[in-house]
PDB file of C-alpha atoms in Angstrom:
ATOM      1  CA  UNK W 857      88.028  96.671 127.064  1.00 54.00           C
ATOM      2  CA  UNK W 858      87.056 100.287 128.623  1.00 59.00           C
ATOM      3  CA  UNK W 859      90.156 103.080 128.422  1.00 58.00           C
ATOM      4  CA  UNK W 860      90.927 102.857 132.780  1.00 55.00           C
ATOM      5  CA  UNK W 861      91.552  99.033 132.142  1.00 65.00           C
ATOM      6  CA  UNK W 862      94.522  99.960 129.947  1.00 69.00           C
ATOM      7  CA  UNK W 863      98.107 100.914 131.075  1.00 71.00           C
ATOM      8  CA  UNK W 864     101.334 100.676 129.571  1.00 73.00           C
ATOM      9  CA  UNK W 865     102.571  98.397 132.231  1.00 74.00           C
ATOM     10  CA  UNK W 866     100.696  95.956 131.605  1.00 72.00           C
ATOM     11  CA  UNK W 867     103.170  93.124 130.764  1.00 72.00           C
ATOM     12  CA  UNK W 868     100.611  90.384 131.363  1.00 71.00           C
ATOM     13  CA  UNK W 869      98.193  91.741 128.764  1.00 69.00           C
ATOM     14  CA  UNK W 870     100.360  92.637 126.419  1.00 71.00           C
ATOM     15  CA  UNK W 871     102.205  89.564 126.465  1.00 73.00           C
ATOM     16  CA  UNK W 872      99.384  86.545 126.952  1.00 69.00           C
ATOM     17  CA  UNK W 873      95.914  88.710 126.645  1.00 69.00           C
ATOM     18  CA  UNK W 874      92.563  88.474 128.432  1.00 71.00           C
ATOM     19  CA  UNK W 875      92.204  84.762 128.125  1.00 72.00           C
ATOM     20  CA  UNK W 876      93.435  81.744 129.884  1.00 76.00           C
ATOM     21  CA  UNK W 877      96.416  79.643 129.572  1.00 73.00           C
ATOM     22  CA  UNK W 878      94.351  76.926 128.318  1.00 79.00           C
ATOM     23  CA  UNK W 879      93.516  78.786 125.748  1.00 79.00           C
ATOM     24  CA  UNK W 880      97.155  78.192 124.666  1.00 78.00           C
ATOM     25  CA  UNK W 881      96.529  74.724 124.080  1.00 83.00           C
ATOM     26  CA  UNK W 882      93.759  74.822 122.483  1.00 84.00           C
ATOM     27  CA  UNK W 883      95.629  77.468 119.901  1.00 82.00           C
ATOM     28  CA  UNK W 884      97.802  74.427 119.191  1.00 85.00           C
ATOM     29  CA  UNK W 885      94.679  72.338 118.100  1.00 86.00           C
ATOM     30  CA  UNK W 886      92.989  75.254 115.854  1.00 83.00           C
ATOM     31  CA  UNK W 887      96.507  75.619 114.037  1.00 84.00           C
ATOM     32  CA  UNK W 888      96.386  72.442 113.287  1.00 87.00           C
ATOM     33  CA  UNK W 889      93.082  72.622 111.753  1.00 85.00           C
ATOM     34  CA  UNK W 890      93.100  75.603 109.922  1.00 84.00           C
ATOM     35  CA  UNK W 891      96.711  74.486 108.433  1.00 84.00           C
ATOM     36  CA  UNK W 892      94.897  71.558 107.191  1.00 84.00           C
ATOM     37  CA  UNK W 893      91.945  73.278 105.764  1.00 82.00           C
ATOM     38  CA  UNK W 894      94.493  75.811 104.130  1.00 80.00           C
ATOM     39  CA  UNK W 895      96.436  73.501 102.295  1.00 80.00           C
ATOM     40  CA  UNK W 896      93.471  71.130 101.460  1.00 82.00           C
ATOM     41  CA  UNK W 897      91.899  74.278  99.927  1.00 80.00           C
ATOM     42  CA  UNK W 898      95.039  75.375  98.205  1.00 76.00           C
ATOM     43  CA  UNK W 899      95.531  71.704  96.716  1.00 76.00           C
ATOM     44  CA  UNK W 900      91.741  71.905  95.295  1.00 77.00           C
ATOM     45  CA  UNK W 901      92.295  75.100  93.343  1.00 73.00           C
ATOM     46  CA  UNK W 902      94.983  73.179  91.389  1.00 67.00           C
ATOM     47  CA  UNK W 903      98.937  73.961  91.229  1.00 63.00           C
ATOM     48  CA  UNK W 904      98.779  77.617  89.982  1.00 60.00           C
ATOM     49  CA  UNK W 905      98.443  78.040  93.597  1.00 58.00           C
ATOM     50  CA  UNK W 906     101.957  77.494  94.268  1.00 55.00           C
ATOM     51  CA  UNK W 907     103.091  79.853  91.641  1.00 56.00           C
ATOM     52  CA  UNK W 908     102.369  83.351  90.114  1.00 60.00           C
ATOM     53  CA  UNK W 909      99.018  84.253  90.777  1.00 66.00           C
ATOM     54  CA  UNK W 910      96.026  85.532  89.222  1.00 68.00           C
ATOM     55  CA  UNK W 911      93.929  88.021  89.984  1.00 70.00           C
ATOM     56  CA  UNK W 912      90.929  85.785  90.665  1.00 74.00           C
ATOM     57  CA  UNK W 913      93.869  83.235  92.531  1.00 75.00           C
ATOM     58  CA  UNK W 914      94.967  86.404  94.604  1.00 75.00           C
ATOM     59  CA  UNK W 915      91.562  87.339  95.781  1.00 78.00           C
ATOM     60  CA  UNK W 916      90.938  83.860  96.665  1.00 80.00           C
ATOM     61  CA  UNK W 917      93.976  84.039  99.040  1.00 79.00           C
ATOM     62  CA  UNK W 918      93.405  87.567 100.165  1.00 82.00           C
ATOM     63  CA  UNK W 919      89.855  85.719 101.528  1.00 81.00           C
ATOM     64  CA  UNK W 920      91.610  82.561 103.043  1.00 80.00           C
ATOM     65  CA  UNK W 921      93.614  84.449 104.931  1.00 80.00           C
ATOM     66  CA  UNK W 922      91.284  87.249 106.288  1.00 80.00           C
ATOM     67  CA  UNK W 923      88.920  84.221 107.122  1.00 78.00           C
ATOM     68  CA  UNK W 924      91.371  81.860 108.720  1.00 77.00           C
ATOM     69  CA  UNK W 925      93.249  84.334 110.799  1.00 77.00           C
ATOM     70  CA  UNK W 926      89.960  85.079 113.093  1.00 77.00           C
ATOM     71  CA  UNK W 927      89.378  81.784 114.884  1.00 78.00           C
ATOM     72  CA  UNK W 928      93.322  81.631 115.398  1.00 75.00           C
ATOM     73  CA  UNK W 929      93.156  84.649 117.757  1.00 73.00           C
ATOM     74  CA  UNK W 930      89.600  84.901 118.774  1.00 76.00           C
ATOM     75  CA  UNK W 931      88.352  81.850 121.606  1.00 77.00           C
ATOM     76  CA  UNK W 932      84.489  82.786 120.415  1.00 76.00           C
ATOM     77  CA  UNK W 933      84.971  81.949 117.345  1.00 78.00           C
ATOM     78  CA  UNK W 934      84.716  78.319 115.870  1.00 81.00           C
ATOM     79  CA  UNK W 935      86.317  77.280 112.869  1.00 80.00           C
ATOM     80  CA  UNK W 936      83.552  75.843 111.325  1.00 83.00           C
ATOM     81  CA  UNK W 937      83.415  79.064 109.822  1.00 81.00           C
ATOM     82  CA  UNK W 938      86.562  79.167 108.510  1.00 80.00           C
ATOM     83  CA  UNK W 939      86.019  76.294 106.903  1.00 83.00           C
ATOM     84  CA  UNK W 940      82.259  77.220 105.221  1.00 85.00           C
ATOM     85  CA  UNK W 941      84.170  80.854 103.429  1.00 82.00           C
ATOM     86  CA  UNK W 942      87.147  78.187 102.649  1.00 84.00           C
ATOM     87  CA  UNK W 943      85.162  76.382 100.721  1.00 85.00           C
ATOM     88  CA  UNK W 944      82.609  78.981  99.009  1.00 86.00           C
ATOM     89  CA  UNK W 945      86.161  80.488  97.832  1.00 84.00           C
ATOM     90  CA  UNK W 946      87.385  77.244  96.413  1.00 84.00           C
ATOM     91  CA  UNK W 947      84.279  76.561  94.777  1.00 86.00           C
ATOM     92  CA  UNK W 948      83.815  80.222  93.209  1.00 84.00           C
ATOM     93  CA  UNK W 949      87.772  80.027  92.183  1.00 82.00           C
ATOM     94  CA  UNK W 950      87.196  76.906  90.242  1.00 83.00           C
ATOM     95  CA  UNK W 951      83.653  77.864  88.842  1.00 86.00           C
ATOM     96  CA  UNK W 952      85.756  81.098  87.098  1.00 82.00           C
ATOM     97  CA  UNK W 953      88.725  78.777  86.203  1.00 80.00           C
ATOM     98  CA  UNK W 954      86.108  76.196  84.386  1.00 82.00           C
ATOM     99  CA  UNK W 955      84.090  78.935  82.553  1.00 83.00           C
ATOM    100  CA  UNK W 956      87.401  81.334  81.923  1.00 77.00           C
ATOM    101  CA  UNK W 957      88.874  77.507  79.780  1.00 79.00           C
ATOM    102  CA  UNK W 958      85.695  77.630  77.864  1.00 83.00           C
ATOM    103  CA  UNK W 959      84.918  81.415  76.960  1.00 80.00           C
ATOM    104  CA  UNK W 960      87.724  83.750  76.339  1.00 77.00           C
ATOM    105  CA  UNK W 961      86.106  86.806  76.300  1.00 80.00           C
ATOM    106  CA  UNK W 962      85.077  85.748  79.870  1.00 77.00           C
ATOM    107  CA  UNK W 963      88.872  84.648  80.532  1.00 72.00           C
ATOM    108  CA  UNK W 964      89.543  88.407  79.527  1.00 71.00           C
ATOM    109  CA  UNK W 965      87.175  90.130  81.736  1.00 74.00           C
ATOM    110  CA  UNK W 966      88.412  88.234  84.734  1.00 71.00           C
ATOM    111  CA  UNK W 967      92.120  88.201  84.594  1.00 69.00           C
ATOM    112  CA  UNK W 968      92.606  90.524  81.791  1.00 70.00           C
ATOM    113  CA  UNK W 969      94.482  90.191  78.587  1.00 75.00           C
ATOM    114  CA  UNK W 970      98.794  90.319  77.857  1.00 82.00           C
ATOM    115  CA  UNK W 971     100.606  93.918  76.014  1.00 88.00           C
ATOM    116  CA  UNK W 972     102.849  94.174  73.565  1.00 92.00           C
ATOM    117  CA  UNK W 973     104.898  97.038  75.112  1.00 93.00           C
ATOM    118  CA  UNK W 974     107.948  96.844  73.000  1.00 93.00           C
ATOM    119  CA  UNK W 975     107.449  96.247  69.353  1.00 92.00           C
ATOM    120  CA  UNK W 976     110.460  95.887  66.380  1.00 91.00           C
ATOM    121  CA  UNK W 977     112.207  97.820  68.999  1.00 91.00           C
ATOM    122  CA  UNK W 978     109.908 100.869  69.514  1.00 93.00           C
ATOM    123  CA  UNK W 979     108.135 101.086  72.510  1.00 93.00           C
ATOM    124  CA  UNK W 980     104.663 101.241  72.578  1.00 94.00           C
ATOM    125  CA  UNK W 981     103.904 104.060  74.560  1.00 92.00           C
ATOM    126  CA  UNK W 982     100.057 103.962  74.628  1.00 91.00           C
ATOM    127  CA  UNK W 983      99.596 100.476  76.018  1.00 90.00           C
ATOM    128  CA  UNK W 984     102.090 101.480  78.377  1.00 91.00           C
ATOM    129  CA  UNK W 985     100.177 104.437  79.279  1.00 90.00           C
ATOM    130  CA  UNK W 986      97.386 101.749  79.431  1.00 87.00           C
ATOM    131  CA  UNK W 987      98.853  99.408  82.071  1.00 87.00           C
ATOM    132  CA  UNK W 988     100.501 102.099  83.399  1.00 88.00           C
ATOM    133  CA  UNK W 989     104.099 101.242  83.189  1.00 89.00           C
ATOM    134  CA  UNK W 990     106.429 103.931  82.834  1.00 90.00           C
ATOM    135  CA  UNK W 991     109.486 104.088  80.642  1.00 91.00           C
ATOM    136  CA  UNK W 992     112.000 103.953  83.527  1.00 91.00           C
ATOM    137  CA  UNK W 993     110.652 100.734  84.924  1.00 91.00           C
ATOM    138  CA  UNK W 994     110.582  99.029  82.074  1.00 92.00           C
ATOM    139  CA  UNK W 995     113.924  99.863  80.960  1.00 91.00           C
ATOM    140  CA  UNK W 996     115.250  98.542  83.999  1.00 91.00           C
ATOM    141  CA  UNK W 997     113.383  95.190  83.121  1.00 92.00           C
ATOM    142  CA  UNK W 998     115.173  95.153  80.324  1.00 92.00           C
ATOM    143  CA  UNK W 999     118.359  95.895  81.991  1.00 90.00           C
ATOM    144  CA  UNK W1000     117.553  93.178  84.495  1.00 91.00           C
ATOM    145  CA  UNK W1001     117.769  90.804  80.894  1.00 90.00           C
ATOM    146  CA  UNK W1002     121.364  91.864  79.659  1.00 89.00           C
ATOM    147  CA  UNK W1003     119.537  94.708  77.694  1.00 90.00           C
ATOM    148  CA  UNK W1004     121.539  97.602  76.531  1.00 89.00           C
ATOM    149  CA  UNK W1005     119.422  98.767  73.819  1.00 91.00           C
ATOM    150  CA  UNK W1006     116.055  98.701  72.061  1.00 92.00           C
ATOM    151  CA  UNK W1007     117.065  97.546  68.367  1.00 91.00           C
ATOM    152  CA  UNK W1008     117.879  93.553  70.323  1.00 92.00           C
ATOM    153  CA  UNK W1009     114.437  93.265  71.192  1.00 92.00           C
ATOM    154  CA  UNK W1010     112.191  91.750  69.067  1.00 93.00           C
ATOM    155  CA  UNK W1011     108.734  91.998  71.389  1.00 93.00           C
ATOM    156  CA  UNK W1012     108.157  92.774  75.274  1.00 93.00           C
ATOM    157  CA  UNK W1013     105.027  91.021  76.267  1.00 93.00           C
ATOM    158  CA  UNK W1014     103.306  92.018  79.546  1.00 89.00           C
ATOM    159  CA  UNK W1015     101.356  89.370  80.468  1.00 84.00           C
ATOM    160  CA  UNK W1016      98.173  88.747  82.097  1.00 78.00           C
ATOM    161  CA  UNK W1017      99.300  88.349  85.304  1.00 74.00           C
ATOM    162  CA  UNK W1018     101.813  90.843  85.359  1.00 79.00           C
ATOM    163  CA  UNK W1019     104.930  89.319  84.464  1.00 83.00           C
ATOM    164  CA  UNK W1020     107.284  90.080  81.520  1.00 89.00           C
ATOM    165  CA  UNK W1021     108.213  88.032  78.157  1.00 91.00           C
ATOM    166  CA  UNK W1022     111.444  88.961  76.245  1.00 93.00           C
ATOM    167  CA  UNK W1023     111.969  87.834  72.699  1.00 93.00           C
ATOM    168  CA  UNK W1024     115.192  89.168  71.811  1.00 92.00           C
ATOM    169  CA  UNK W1025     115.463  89.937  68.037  1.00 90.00           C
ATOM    170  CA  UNK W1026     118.013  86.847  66.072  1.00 88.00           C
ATOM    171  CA  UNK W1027     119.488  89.781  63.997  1.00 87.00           C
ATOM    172  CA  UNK W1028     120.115  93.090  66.341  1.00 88.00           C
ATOM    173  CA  UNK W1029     119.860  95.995  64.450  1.00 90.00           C
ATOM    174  CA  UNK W1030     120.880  99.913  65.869  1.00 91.00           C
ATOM    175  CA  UNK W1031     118.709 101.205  68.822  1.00 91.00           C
ATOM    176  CA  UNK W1032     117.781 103.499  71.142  1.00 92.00           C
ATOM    177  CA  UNK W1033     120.422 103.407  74.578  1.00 89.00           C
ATOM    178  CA  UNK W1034     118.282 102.289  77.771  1.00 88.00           C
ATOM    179  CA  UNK W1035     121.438 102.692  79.354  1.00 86.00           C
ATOM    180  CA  UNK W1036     121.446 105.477  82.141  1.00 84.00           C
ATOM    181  CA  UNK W1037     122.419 108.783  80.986  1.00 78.00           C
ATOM    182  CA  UNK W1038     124.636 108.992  84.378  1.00 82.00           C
ATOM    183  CA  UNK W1039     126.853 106.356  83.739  1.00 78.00           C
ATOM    184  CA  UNK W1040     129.133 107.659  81.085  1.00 77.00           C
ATOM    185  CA  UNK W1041     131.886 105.068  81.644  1.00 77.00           C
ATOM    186  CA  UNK W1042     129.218 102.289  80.844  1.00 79.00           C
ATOM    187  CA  UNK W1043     127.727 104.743  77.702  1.00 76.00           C
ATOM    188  CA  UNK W1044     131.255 105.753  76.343  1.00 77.00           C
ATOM    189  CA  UNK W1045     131.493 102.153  75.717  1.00 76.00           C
ATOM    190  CA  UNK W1046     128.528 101.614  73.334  1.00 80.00           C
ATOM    191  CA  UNK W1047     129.182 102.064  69.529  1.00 85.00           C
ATOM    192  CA  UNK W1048     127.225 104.669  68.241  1.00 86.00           C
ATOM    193  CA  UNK W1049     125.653 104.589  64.363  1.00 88.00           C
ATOM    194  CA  UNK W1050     124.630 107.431  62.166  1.00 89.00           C
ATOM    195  CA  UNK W1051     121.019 106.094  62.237  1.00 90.00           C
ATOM    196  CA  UNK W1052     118.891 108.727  64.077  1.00 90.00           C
ATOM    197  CA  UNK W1053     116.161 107.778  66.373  1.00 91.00           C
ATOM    198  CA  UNK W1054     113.265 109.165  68.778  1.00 92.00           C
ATOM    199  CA  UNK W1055     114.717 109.828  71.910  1.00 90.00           C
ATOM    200  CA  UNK W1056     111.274 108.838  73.412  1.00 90.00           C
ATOM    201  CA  UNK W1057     110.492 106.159  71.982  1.00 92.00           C
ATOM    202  CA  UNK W1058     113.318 104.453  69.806  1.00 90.00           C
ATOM    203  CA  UNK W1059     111.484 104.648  66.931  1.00 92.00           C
ATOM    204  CA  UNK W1060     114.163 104.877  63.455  1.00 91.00           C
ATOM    205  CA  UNK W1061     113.752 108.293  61.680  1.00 88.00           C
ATOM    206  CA  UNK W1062     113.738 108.288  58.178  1.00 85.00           C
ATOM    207  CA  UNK W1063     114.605 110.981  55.574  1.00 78.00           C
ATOM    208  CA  UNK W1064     111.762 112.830  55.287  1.00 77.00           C
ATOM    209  CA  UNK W1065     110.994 112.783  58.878  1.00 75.00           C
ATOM    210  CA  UNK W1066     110.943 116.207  61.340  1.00 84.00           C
ATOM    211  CA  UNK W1067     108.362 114.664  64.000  1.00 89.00           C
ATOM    212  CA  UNK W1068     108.617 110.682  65.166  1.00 90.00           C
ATOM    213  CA  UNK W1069     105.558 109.383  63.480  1.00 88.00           C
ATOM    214  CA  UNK W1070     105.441 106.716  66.812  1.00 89.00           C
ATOM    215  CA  UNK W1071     104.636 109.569  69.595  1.00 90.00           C
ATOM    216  CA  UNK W1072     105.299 112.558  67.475  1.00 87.00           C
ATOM    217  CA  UNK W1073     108.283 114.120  69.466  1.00 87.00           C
ATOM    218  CA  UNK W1074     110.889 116.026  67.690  1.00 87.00           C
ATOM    219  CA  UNK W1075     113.959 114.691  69.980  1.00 88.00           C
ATOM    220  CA  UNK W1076     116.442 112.501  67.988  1.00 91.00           C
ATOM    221  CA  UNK W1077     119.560 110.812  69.465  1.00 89.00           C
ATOM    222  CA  UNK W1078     122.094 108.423  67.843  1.00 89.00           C
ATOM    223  CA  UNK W1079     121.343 104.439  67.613  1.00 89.00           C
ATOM    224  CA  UNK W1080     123.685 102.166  69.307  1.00 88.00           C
ATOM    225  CA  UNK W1081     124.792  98.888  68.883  1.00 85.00           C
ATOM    226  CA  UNK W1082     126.709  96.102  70.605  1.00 73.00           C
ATOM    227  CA  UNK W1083     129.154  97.528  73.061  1.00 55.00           C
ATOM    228  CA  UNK W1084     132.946  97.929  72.109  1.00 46.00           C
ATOM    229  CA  UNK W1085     135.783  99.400  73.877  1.00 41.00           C
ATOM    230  CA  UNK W1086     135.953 102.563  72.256  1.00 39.00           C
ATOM    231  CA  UNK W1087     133.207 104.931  72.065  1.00 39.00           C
ATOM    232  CA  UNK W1088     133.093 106.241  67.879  1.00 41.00           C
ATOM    233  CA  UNK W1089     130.353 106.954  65.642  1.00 42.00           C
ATOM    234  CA  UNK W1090     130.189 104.263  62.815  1.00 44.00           C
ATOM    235  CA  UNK W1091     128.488 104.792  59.214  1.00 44.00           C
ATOM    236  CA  UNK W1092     125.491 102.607  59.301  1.00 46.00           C
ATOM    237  CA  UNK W1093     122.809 102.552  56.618  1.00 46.00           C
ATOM    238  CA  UNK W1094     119.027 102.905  57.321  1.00 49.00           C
ATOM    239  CA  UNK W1095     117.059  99.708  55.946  1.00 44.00           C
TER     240      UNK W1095
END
């Protein structure tokens, strides 16, 4: 369309477009294809489909869409199209799927491999510098799991396709506080211990110790423990 065929009241274009009512009709007919194809080709690369995705599962989504989306809005352009990239992308989903069961260093490659980002309560701060999750966000995870501090959890898996596993530890011991440092009501309720810990990364401090041995800061703070009405420092002794 050249610029002096465009003007802002233009209802006609800008409502139904340069083509002709039939066109409408036919729109009905192509939806109905393409929905078909869509959720035959969905159905073929299995159930994951309909749940967290891959990478490889997301790509092959990301191409369904950008190829089914054309003929729906373009009248030169057939669906049999649609339908040829519909099925390369089902068949190069399941060939990756099939050889990812069988090798899994190739499984790796192609949708990558879980974390440990917490471990015996200490964070692991290099493989979250690795899969780049900061120390806010996953403190709010843990939040989001009735979390208050890092000596109740066991391990914090990040997993291949980016969702979280918590294994809460069966014996809580003293922690670092995740809690936020501007809600004092909610903090003035935890029980603090006299077991000292990094203040970046939870790790416990012992004797001899002037630098965490985790991530080498020299920040300490108090453990805590299970909350209790009133805030007071409680003997606790190291392991």
């Amino acid at each position: 369309m050249k610029e002096f065929q465009i003007y802002l009241w233009d209802f006609q274009r800008i409502f139904i477009g340069e083509v002709p009512g039939v066109f409408y009709i036919e729109i009905i007919i192509r939806s109905v294809l393409i929905y078909i194809i869509l959720i035959a080709s969905m159905r073929l690369m299995g159930r994951r489909m309909a749940s967290q995705l891959s990478r490889i599962e997301m790509a092959a989504m990301v191409s369904l869409a950008a190829a089914i989306g054309v003929p729906l809005q373009s009248p030169d352009r057939g669906i049999l199209p649609a339908l040829v990239i519909a099925l390369m992308v089902v068949g190069i989903e399941r060939g990756v799927s099939y050889f990812a069961s069988k090798n899994e260093k190739f499984e790796e490659v192609t949708q990558d491999d879980l974390d440990t980002l917490v471990q015996d309560s200490v964070l692991q701060l290099d493989r979250m510098q690795k899969t780049r999750i900061t120390k806010d966000r996953l403190c709010a995870h843990l939040r989001s799991e009735q979390v208050t501090h890092l000596g109740t959890v066991e391990r914090l898996y990040m997993e291949a396709d980016g969702s979280f596993t918590l294994i809460k530890n069966p014996e809580p011991k003293p922690g670092l506080n995740i809690l936020p440092a501007w809600d004092e009501d909610f903090v003035n309720e935890m029980k603090f211990t006299n077991v000292m810990v990094c203040k970046n990364c939870g790790n416990e401090k012992q004797q001899s110790d002037n630098m965490c041995t985790n991530c080498a800061t020299e920040e300490w703070d108090n453990a805590v423990i299970d909350s209790v009405k009133e805030n007071k420092k409680q003997e606790f002794a190291p392991a």
